[in-house]
């Protein structure tokens, strides 16, 4: 029995009387609230980047170009039919896995890691594909199952999630591997993973800390954790970043030293000030007030994303929208927490603020998916 | 698709799924809000609770205090001529972090300016030493103007190459004032380890310290006090700007009594000899000229003397580094006879009418030994004190000393400063030796013999004086008993140094007149030992020649210069002052192995006095 157009009918919707007003946004598949929030974040990000890059106009222009491309990507993705996306998702996933395997053979590297495939002018990071592919394929998988998932389905979904994560971990890129796993696990959680599994897993993780530390983790990874616990122990090495970024944040105080007046960042004490550690620049120059505004913007974006997920009308859309939103949160949390010395330093940029083309395009593609979901005609599949 | 076929084969409970999702989404949102709360708490802790800690840390991070060394005080002669100057010197340094190819840069520099292998080696040694990133490492010191311009022209090709200006001590008169002004040198490890904390602080940023001479004695005045600069640096230690600064206080200038012209005349007169000259302003005790010959160029020491240069100076048998004026201890010979004569009169051992017969020797009772006069056959049958001084008759003094005894001779000589340091403002002065009964008992463990008194009466035996002591003694004679502390420095900053009376010798003015007149006779009477320098002079001077034995002459031998090595020849001495009527300048001169005071030393005094009256204090021609 195939679902045909006959079985789809409009439900009486309490928001029907807004339909006419929202007609334009609906037609161009843009969620105006989310767009506004993203634009605000983007502008905020450009200003902070201008300061963090040592007032480099070239860098800001570059970032502006990235944003333009990313907004276009978002707009294009927002036009996609989610059911089509759902059907094509396995192929996207397979394509991504092949690219990840290819990285080991034809990949190019930097700083001891092999993460990119060179396409002539552009270098392309296959793990970015997986950031989108994993939640989509996991959501698609659960959308065809009756929820909450059964044990066998959980095992299958875990396999789907863990395979790319292992490949990425081998590059090695622990941060991305964790984030991609998280995006899949969030789908699993939202799909109704039974609490007994959640609690059981948490207990298992707790028990495996010791063997992980001794058998699995590499020295540089251990070093990051140790540094987190005691940054002063390695003042000039790994601890330097944390000490300097905490100093930058702390010395900013409530109101900050004023834009472009951050001594820590402007005098090069802060490493990677325009990429991963950019929030330290902001905290120093705009103070706790600036940080709070930024956090509020992120929180609003996340709330809007969850609202879109909540109001979407089918399981696939719900799970995918929820996963994209919560993964976005994980990015935000890991970066802000890492710079403040709460989490180990893993290479995670601050979403939409740090300099970086791929990360912005990937994120905005995700928001494109959210918009596609938000503006999909409300349908009920019987 | 593995799961596509199953699509819709099972009945999906959409309501239930939506409800499950709704619960999870709400939980997730609560979790998100909670985690944002954690983040906020963390930033609140850093930015509000611990704010002050981090501000301090941030300031400490970027602000460094850099010492600004003060300019060292300058040293001028009495007419304001510079004797010690600070000159900018230029140092070529390289910031290796900014140089793309260090070897290539070094080779390129070697093509532009002279760059020795040792320059390169020590540069590389310095490069390996612990230092901050972006710190300039010196490659070549003391660039010439030409070298600077060669570097400047090629600047665009010399990435990371810097030329720094520093003030360095320079002695424009070269070797002329080496022994008085002295020199500064790099602070040595041992000096550094002797610094207490406060001193260490005072010297921060300063690389040199006074090593000898006035530079050492007045170190604390010349040094000044260090300033500081709060400078903002980036993480690489590169200086970005100066935030605030405390200016250093330059050291105080010194103005001396020394006169470059007199010094030059005296130095020329002694040129090629070993010897010393000290001239003192009778009224003030100020030292007008002070020469120790041979001398050396103090500029060699300022930036670290080369091993070769130092060995040449240190190993020279002429001892150029030795300051003879305050460290050379010589028997004064007959130059102390005026003091002994005055003592004889004062103690009434002799009077103006005392006359002796001089057969050319003196003999003590119950003593086989002959105390010889320098003149074979003696000075005649009626030698009085005046003649004894004018002709330098030893026999007269032997007899007088024997009668007077050491216990009267010693205190009188001591009042003129013999045997004690003059406390001149120079380091490392030696005290000389003016023997007494106690001294001999204490140091030698022997009783005083009458013969010892005879020996000291002609400035031989154990008597040792420095040229400076002789000059002070002469000035004391000239001023008729006012024994002043000698001093080189007239002004420290704008404060005059004080005239200090060490002793006031109270003796009958008639005795002074008598002795001084006898000393005038040394120069101006035809039989005076220094009468040759009195010819054609338009002022009157008083003097006394001296000859000091360097080697003992056996009883049955006679001094014969031709049999002796040049370095065993007698030292020639002369003391004198002028003008006799109102003495202004007093001087003592010693020419090592010069044989006769009259021929070797006295003419130097004449040149000095002539220059003094022509240049410093012209006097009206005497009749």
JSON list of C-alpha atoms in Angstrom, two decimals, chain B residues 425-551:
[
{"chain": "B", "resi": 425, "resn": "UNK", "atom": "CA", "xyz": [90.25, 60.92, 46.63]},
{"chain": "B", "resi": 426, "resn": "UNK", "atom": "CA", "xyz": [91.74, 57.97, 44.80]},
{"chain": "B", "resi": 427, "resn": "UNK", "atom": "CA", "xyz": [91.56, 54.29, 45.59]},
{"chain": "B", "resi": 428, "resn": "UNK", "atom": "CA", "xyz": [94.51, 52.05, 46.40]},
{"chain": "B", "resi": 429, "resn": "UNK", "atom": "CA", "xyz": [96.81, 54.64, 47.89]},
{"chain": "B", "resi": 430, "resn": "UNK", "atom": "CA", "xyz": [99.86, 53.32, 49.76]},
{"chain": "B", "resi": 431, "resn": "UNK", "atom": "CA", "xyz": [101.05, 54.75, 53.07]},
{"chain": "B", "resi": 432, "resn": "UNK", "atom": "CA", "xyz": [104.79, 54.81, 52.59]},
{"chain": "B", "resi": 433, "resn": "UNK", "atom": "CA", "xyz": [106.89, 54.28, 55.70]},
{"chain": "B", "resi": 434, "resn": "UNK", "atom": "CA", "xyz": [108.17, 56.74, 58.27]},
{"chain": "B", "resi": 435, "resn": "UNK", "atom": "CA", "xyz": [109.99, 54.59, 60.82]},
{"chain": "B", "resi": 436, "resn": "UNK", "atom": "CA", "xyz": [109.75, 55.04, 64.55]},
{"chain": "B", "resi": 437, "resn": "UNK", "atom": "CA", "xyz": [111.16, 53.24, 67.54]},
{"chain": "B", "resi": 438, "resn": "UNK", "atom": "CA", "xyz": [107.83, 51.46, 68.10]},
{"chain": "B", "resi": 439, "resn": "UNK", "atom": "CA", "xyz": [107.56, 50.52, 64.46]},
{"chain": "B", "resi": 440, "resn": "UNK", "atom": "CA", "xyz": [110.99, 48.90, 64.44]},
{"chain": "B", "resi": 441, "resn": "UNK", "atom": "CA", "xyz": [110.34, 47.03, 67.68]},
{"chain": "B", "resi": 442, "resn": "UNK", "atom": "CA", "xyz": [106.93, 45.92, 66.52]},
{"chain": "B", "resi": 443, "resn": "UNK", "atom": "CA", "xyz": [107.61, 45.00, 62.93]},
{"chain": "B", "resi": 444, "resn": "UNK", "atom": "CA", "xyz": [111.26, 44.09, 62.89]},
{"chain": "B", "resi": 445, "resn": "UNK", "atom": "CA", "xyz": [111.53, 43.02, 66.53]},
{"chain": "B", "resi": 446, "resn": "UNK", "atom": "CA", "xyz": [114.70, 45.06, 66.83]},
{"chain": "B", "resi": 447, "resn": "UNK", "atom": "CA", "xyz": [115.82, 47.98, 68.91]},
{"chain": "B", "resi": 448, "resn": "UNK", "atom": "CA", "xyz": [116.32, 51.34, 67.32]},
{"chain": "B", "resi": 449, "resn": "UNK", "atom": "CA", "xyz": [119.95, 52.07, 66.62]},
{"chain": "B", "resi": 450, "resn": "UNK", "atom": "CA", "xyz": [121.34, 55.55, 66.44]},
{"chain": "B", "resi": 451, "resn": "UNK", "atom": "CA", "xyz": [122.46, 54.69, 62.90]},
{"chain": "B", "resi": 452, "resn": "UNK", "atom": "CA", "xyz": [118.81, 54.30, 61.92]},
{"chain": "B", "resi": 453, "resn": "UNK", "atom": "CA", "xyz": [118.23, 57.92, 62.82]},
{"chain": "B", "resi": 454, "resn": "UNK", "atom": "CA", "xyz": [121.18, 58.91, 60.67]},
{"chain": "B", "resi": 455, "resn": "UNK", "atom": "CA", "xyz": [119.74, 56.99, 57.72]},
{"chain": "B", "resi": 456, "resn": "UNK", "atom": "CA", "xyz": [116.27, 58.48, 57.96]},
{"chain": "B", "resi": 457, "resn": "UNK", "atom": "CA", "xyz": [117.69, 61.97, 58.27]},
{"chain": "B", "resi": 458, "resn": "UNK", "atom": "CA", "xyz": [118.81, 61.80, 54.65]},
{"chain": "B", "resi": 459, "resn": "UNK", "atom": "CA", "xyz": [115.66, 59.96, 53.53]},
{"chain": "B", "resi": 460, "resn": "UNK", "atom": "CA", "xyz": [117.26, 56.58, 53.25]},
{"chain": "B", "resi": 461, "resn": "UNK", "atom": "CA", "xyz": [117.13, 53.45, 55.33]},
{"chain": "B", "resi": 462, "resn": "UNK", "atom": "CA", "xyz": [113.60, 52.30, 55.85]},
{"chain": "B", "resi": 463, "resn": "UNK", "atom": "CA", "xyz": [111.96, 55.57, 54.81]},
{"chain": "B", "resi": 464, "resn": "UNK", "atom": "CA", "xyz": [109.52, 55.24, 51.97]},
{"chain": "B", "resi": 465, "resn": "UNK", "atom": "CA", "xyz": [107.30, 57.95, 50.55]},
{"chain": "B", "resi": 466, "resn": "UNK", "atom": "CA", "xyz": [104.93, 58.21, 47.66]},
{"chain": "B", "resi": 467, "resn": "UNK", "atom": "CA", "xyz": [105.36, 61.14, 45.27]},
{"chain": "B", "resi": 468, "resn": "UNK", "atom": "CA", "xyz": [102.01, 62.41, 46.50]},
{"chain": "B", "resi": 469, "resn": "UNK", "atom": "CA", "xyz": [103.22, 62.39, 50.11]},
{"chain": "B", "resi": 470, "resn": "UNK", "atom": "CA", "xyz": [106.26, 64.37, 49.04]},
{"chain": "B", "resi": 471, "resn": "UNK", "atom": "CA", "xyz": [104.06, 66.86, 47.22]},
{"chain": "B", "resi": 472, "resn": "UNK", "atom": "CA", "xyz": [101.88, 67.24, 50.32]},
{"chain": "B", "resi": 473, "resn": "UNK", "atom": "CA", "xyz": [105.00, 67.67, 52.44]},
{"chain": "B", "resi": 474, "resn": "UNK", "atom": "CA", "xyz": [106.25, 70.34, 50.03]},
{"chain": "B", "resi": 475, "resn": "UNK", "atom": "CA", "xyz": [102.93, 72.17, 50.07]},
{"chain": "B", "resi": 476, "resn": "UNK", "atom": "CA", "xyz": [102.99, 72.07, 53.86]},
{"chain": "B", "resi": 477, "resn": "UNK", "atom": "CA", "xyz": [106.44, 73.62, 53.82]},
{"chain": "B", "resi": 478, "resn": "UNK", "atom": "CA", "xyz": [105.28, 76.22, 51.30]},
{"chain": "B", "resi": 479, "resn": "UNK", "atom": "CA", "xyz": [102.29, 77.22, 53.41]},
{"chain": "B", "resi": 480, "resn": "UNK", "atom": "CA", "xyz": [104.44, 77.30, 56.52]},
{"chain": "B", "resi": 481, "resn": "UNK", "atom": "CA", "xyz": [102.77, 74.53, 58.33]},
{"chain": "B", "resi": 482, "resn": "UNK", "atom": "CA", "xyz": [99.27, 74.15, 56.99]},
{"chain": "B", "resi": 483, "resn": "UNK", "atom": "CA", "xyz": [99.05, 70.49, 56.13]},
{"chain": "B", "resi": 484, "resn": "UNK", "atom": "CA", "xyz": [96.06, 70.09, 53.83]},
{"chain": "B", "resi": 485, "resn": "UNK", "atom": "CA", "xyz": [94.45, 66.96, 52.62]},
{"chain": "B", "resi": 486, "resn": "UNK", "atom": "CA", "xyz": [95.12, 66.71, 48.89]},
{"chain": "B", "resi": 487, "resn": "UNK", "atom": "CA", "xyz": [92.13, 66.33, 46.60]},
{"chain": "B", "resi": 488, "resn": "UNK", "atom": "CA", "xyz": [91.55, 65.96, 42.92]},
{"chain": "B", "resi": 489, "resn": "UNK", "atom": "CA", "xyz": [87.92, 66.96, 42.78]},
{"chain": "B", "resi": 490, "resn": "UNK", "atom": "CA", "xyz": [86.94, 70.57, 43.11]},
{"chain": "B", "resi": 491, "resn": "UNK", "atom": "CA", "xyz": [83.24, 70.11, 42.54]},
{"chain": "B", "resi": 492, "resn": "UNK", "atom": "CA", "xyz": [80.84, 67.23, 42.71]},
{"chain": "B", "resi": 493, "resn": "UNK", "atom": "CA", "xyz": [77.80, 68.36, 40.74]},
{"chain": "B", "resi": 494, "resn": "UNK", "atom": "CA", "xyz": [77.65, 71.99, 41.85]},
{"chain": "B", "resi": 495, "resn": "UNK", "atom": "CA", "xyz": [78.94, 71.38, 45.37]},
{"chain": "B", "resi": 496, "resn": "UNK", "atom": "CA", "xyz": [82.49, 72.47, 46.14]},
{"chain": "B", "resi": 497, "resn": "UNK", "atom": "CA", "xyz": [84.53, 69.90, 47.99]},
{"chain": "B", "resi": 498, "resn": "UNK", "atom": "CA", "xyz": [85.93, 71.13, 51.29]},
{"chain": "B", "resi": 499, "resn": "UNK", "atom": "CA", "xyz": [89.44, 72.22, 52.11]},
{"chain": "B", "resi": 500, "resn": "UNK", "atom": "CA", "xyz": [90.53, 70.00, 54.97]},
{"chain": "B", "resi": 501, "resn": "UNK", "atom": "CA", "xyz": [93.37, 70.82, 57.32]},
{"chain": "B", "resi": 502, "resn": "UNK", "atom": "CA", "xyz": [95.05, 67.66, 58.50]},
{"chain": "B", "resi": 503, "resn": "UNK", "atom": "CA", "xyz": [97.60, 69.32, 60.72]},
{"chain": "B", "resi": 504, "resn": "UNK", "atom": "CA", "xyz": [98.73, 72.81, 61.60]},
{"chain": "B", "resi": 505, "resn": "UNK", "atom": "CA", "xyz": [102.41, 72.82, 62.39]},
{"chain": "B", "resi": 506, "resn": "UNK", "atom": "CA", "xyz": [103.26, 75.49, 64.87]},
{"chain": "B", "resi": 507, "resn": "UNK", "atom": "CA", "xyz": [106.89, 76.55, 64.58]},
{"chain": "B", "resi": 508, "resn": "UNK", "atom": "CA", "xyz": [108.64, 79.86, 65.02]},
{"chain": "B", "resi": 509, "resn": "UNK", "atom": "CA", "xyz": [108.12, 81.94, 61.83]},
{"chain": "B", "resi": 510, "resn": "UNK", "atom": "CA", "xyz": [111.82, 82.64, 61.84]},
{"chain": "B", "resi": 511, "resn": "UNK", "atom": "CA", "xyz": [112.53, 78.95, 61.43]},
{"chain": "B", "resi": 512, "resn": "UNK", "atom": "CA", "xyz": [110.16, 78.73, 58.50]},
{"chain": "B", "resi": 513, "resn": "UNK", "atom": "CA", "xyz": [111.79, 81.77, 56.93]},
{"chain": "B", "resi": 514, "resn": "UNK", "atom": "CA", "xyz": [115.19, 80.25, 57.44]},
{"chain": "B", "resi": 515, "resn": "UNK", "atom": "CA", "xyz": [114.38, 76.89, 55.93]},
{"chain": "B", "resi": 516, "resn": "UNK", "atom": "CA", "xyz": [112.43, 78.36, 53.03]},
{"chain": "B", "resi": 517, "resn": "UNK", "atom": "CA", "xyz": [115.19, 80.79, 52.31]},
{"chain": "B", "resi": 518, "resn": "UNK", "atom": "CA", "xyz": [117.62, 77.88, 52.30]},
{"chain": "B", "resi": 519, "resn": "UNK", "atom": "CA", "xyz": [115.38, 76.10, 49.83]},
{"chain": "B", "resi": 520, "resn": "UNK", "atom": "CA", "xyz": [115.33, 79.21, 47.69]},
{"chain": "B", "resi": 521, "resn": "UNK", "atom": "CA", "xyz": [119.10, 79.03, 47.78]},
{"chain": "B", "resi": 522, "resn": "UNK", "atom": "CA", "xyz": [118.97, 75.54, 46.36]},
{"chain": "B", "resi": 523, "resn": "UNK", "atom": "CA", "xyz": [117.68, 77.12, 43.17]},
{"chain": "B", "resi": 524, "resn": "UNK", "atom": "CA", "xyz": [118.86, 80.65, 43.23]},
{"chain": "B", "resi": 525, "resn": "UNK", "atom": "CA", "xyz": [122.29, 80.59, 44.89]},
{"chain": "B", "resi": 526, "resn": "UNK", "atom": "CA", "xyz": [125.24, 79.69, 42.68]},
{"chain": "B", "resi": 527, "resn": "UNK", "atom": "CA", "xyz": [126.17, 76.75, 44.92]},
{"chain": "B", "resi": 528, "resn": "UNK", "atom": "CA", "xyz": [122.62, 75.42, 45.11]},
{"chain": "B", "resi": 529, "resn": "UNK", "atom": "CA", "xyz": [122.20, 71.89, 43.86]},
{"chain": "B", "resi": 530, "resn": "UNK", "atom": "CA", "xyz": [119.46, 73.04, 41.49]},
{"chain": "B", "resi": 531, "resn": "UNK", "atom": "CA", "xyz": [120.94, 76.38, 40.53]},
{"chain": "B", "resi": 532, "resn": "UNK", "atom": "CA", "xyz": [120.82, 75.45, 36.88]},
{"chain": "B", "resi": 533, "resn": "UNK", "atom": "CA", "xyz": [117.05, 75.64, 36.79]},
{"chain": "B", "resi": 534, "resn": "UNK", "atom": "CA", "xyz": [117.11, 79.06, 38.41]},
{"chain": "B", "resi": 535, "resn": "UNK", "atom": "CA", "xyz": [118.70, 80.69, 35.42]},
{"chain": "B", "resi": 536, "resn": "UNK", "atom": "CA", "xyz": [116.57, 83.17, 33.53]},
{"chain": "B", "resi": 537, "resn": "UNK", "atom": "CA", "xyz": [113.55, 82.65, 35.69]},
{"chain": "B", "resi": 538, "resn": "UNK", "atom": "CA", "xyz": [111.33, 85.67, 36.36]},
{"chain": "B", "resi": 539, "resn": "UNK", "atom": "CA", "xyz": [109.90, 84.41, 39.65]},
{"chain": "B", "resi": 540, "resn": "UNK", "atom": "CA", "xyz": [111.52, 82.94, 42.71]},
{"chain": "B", "resi": 541, "resn": "UNK", "atom": "CA", "xyz": [111.16, 79.38, 43.65]},
{"chain": "B", "resi": 542, "resn": "UNK", "atom": "CA", "xyz": [112.27, 77.15, 46.46]},
{"chain": "B", "resi": 543, "resn": "UNK", "atom": "CA", "xyz": [113.29, 73.55, 46.07]},
{"chain": "B", "resi": 544, "resn": "UNK", "atom": "CA", "xyz": [115.28, 70.62, 47.19]},
{"chain": "B", "resi": 545, "resn": "UNK", "atom": "CA", "xyz": [116.91, 67.94, 45.16]},
{"chain": "B", "resi": 546, "resn": "UNK", "atom": "CA", "xyz": [117.20, 64.34, 46.18]},
{"chain": "B", "resi": 547, "resn": "UNK", "atom": "CA", "xyz": [118.88, 61.21, 45.09]},
{"chain": "B", "resi": 548, "resn": "UNK", "atom": "CA", "xyz": [117.72, 57.91, 46.39]},
{"chain": "B", "resi": 549, "resn": "UNK", "atom": "CA", "xyz": [119.74, 54.76, 46.35]},
{"chain": "B", "resi": 550, "resn": "UNK", "atom": "CA", "xyz": [118.09, 51.82, 44.70]},
{"chain": "B", "resi": 551, "resn": "UNK", "atom": "CA", "xyz": [120.76, 49.29, 45.64]}
]
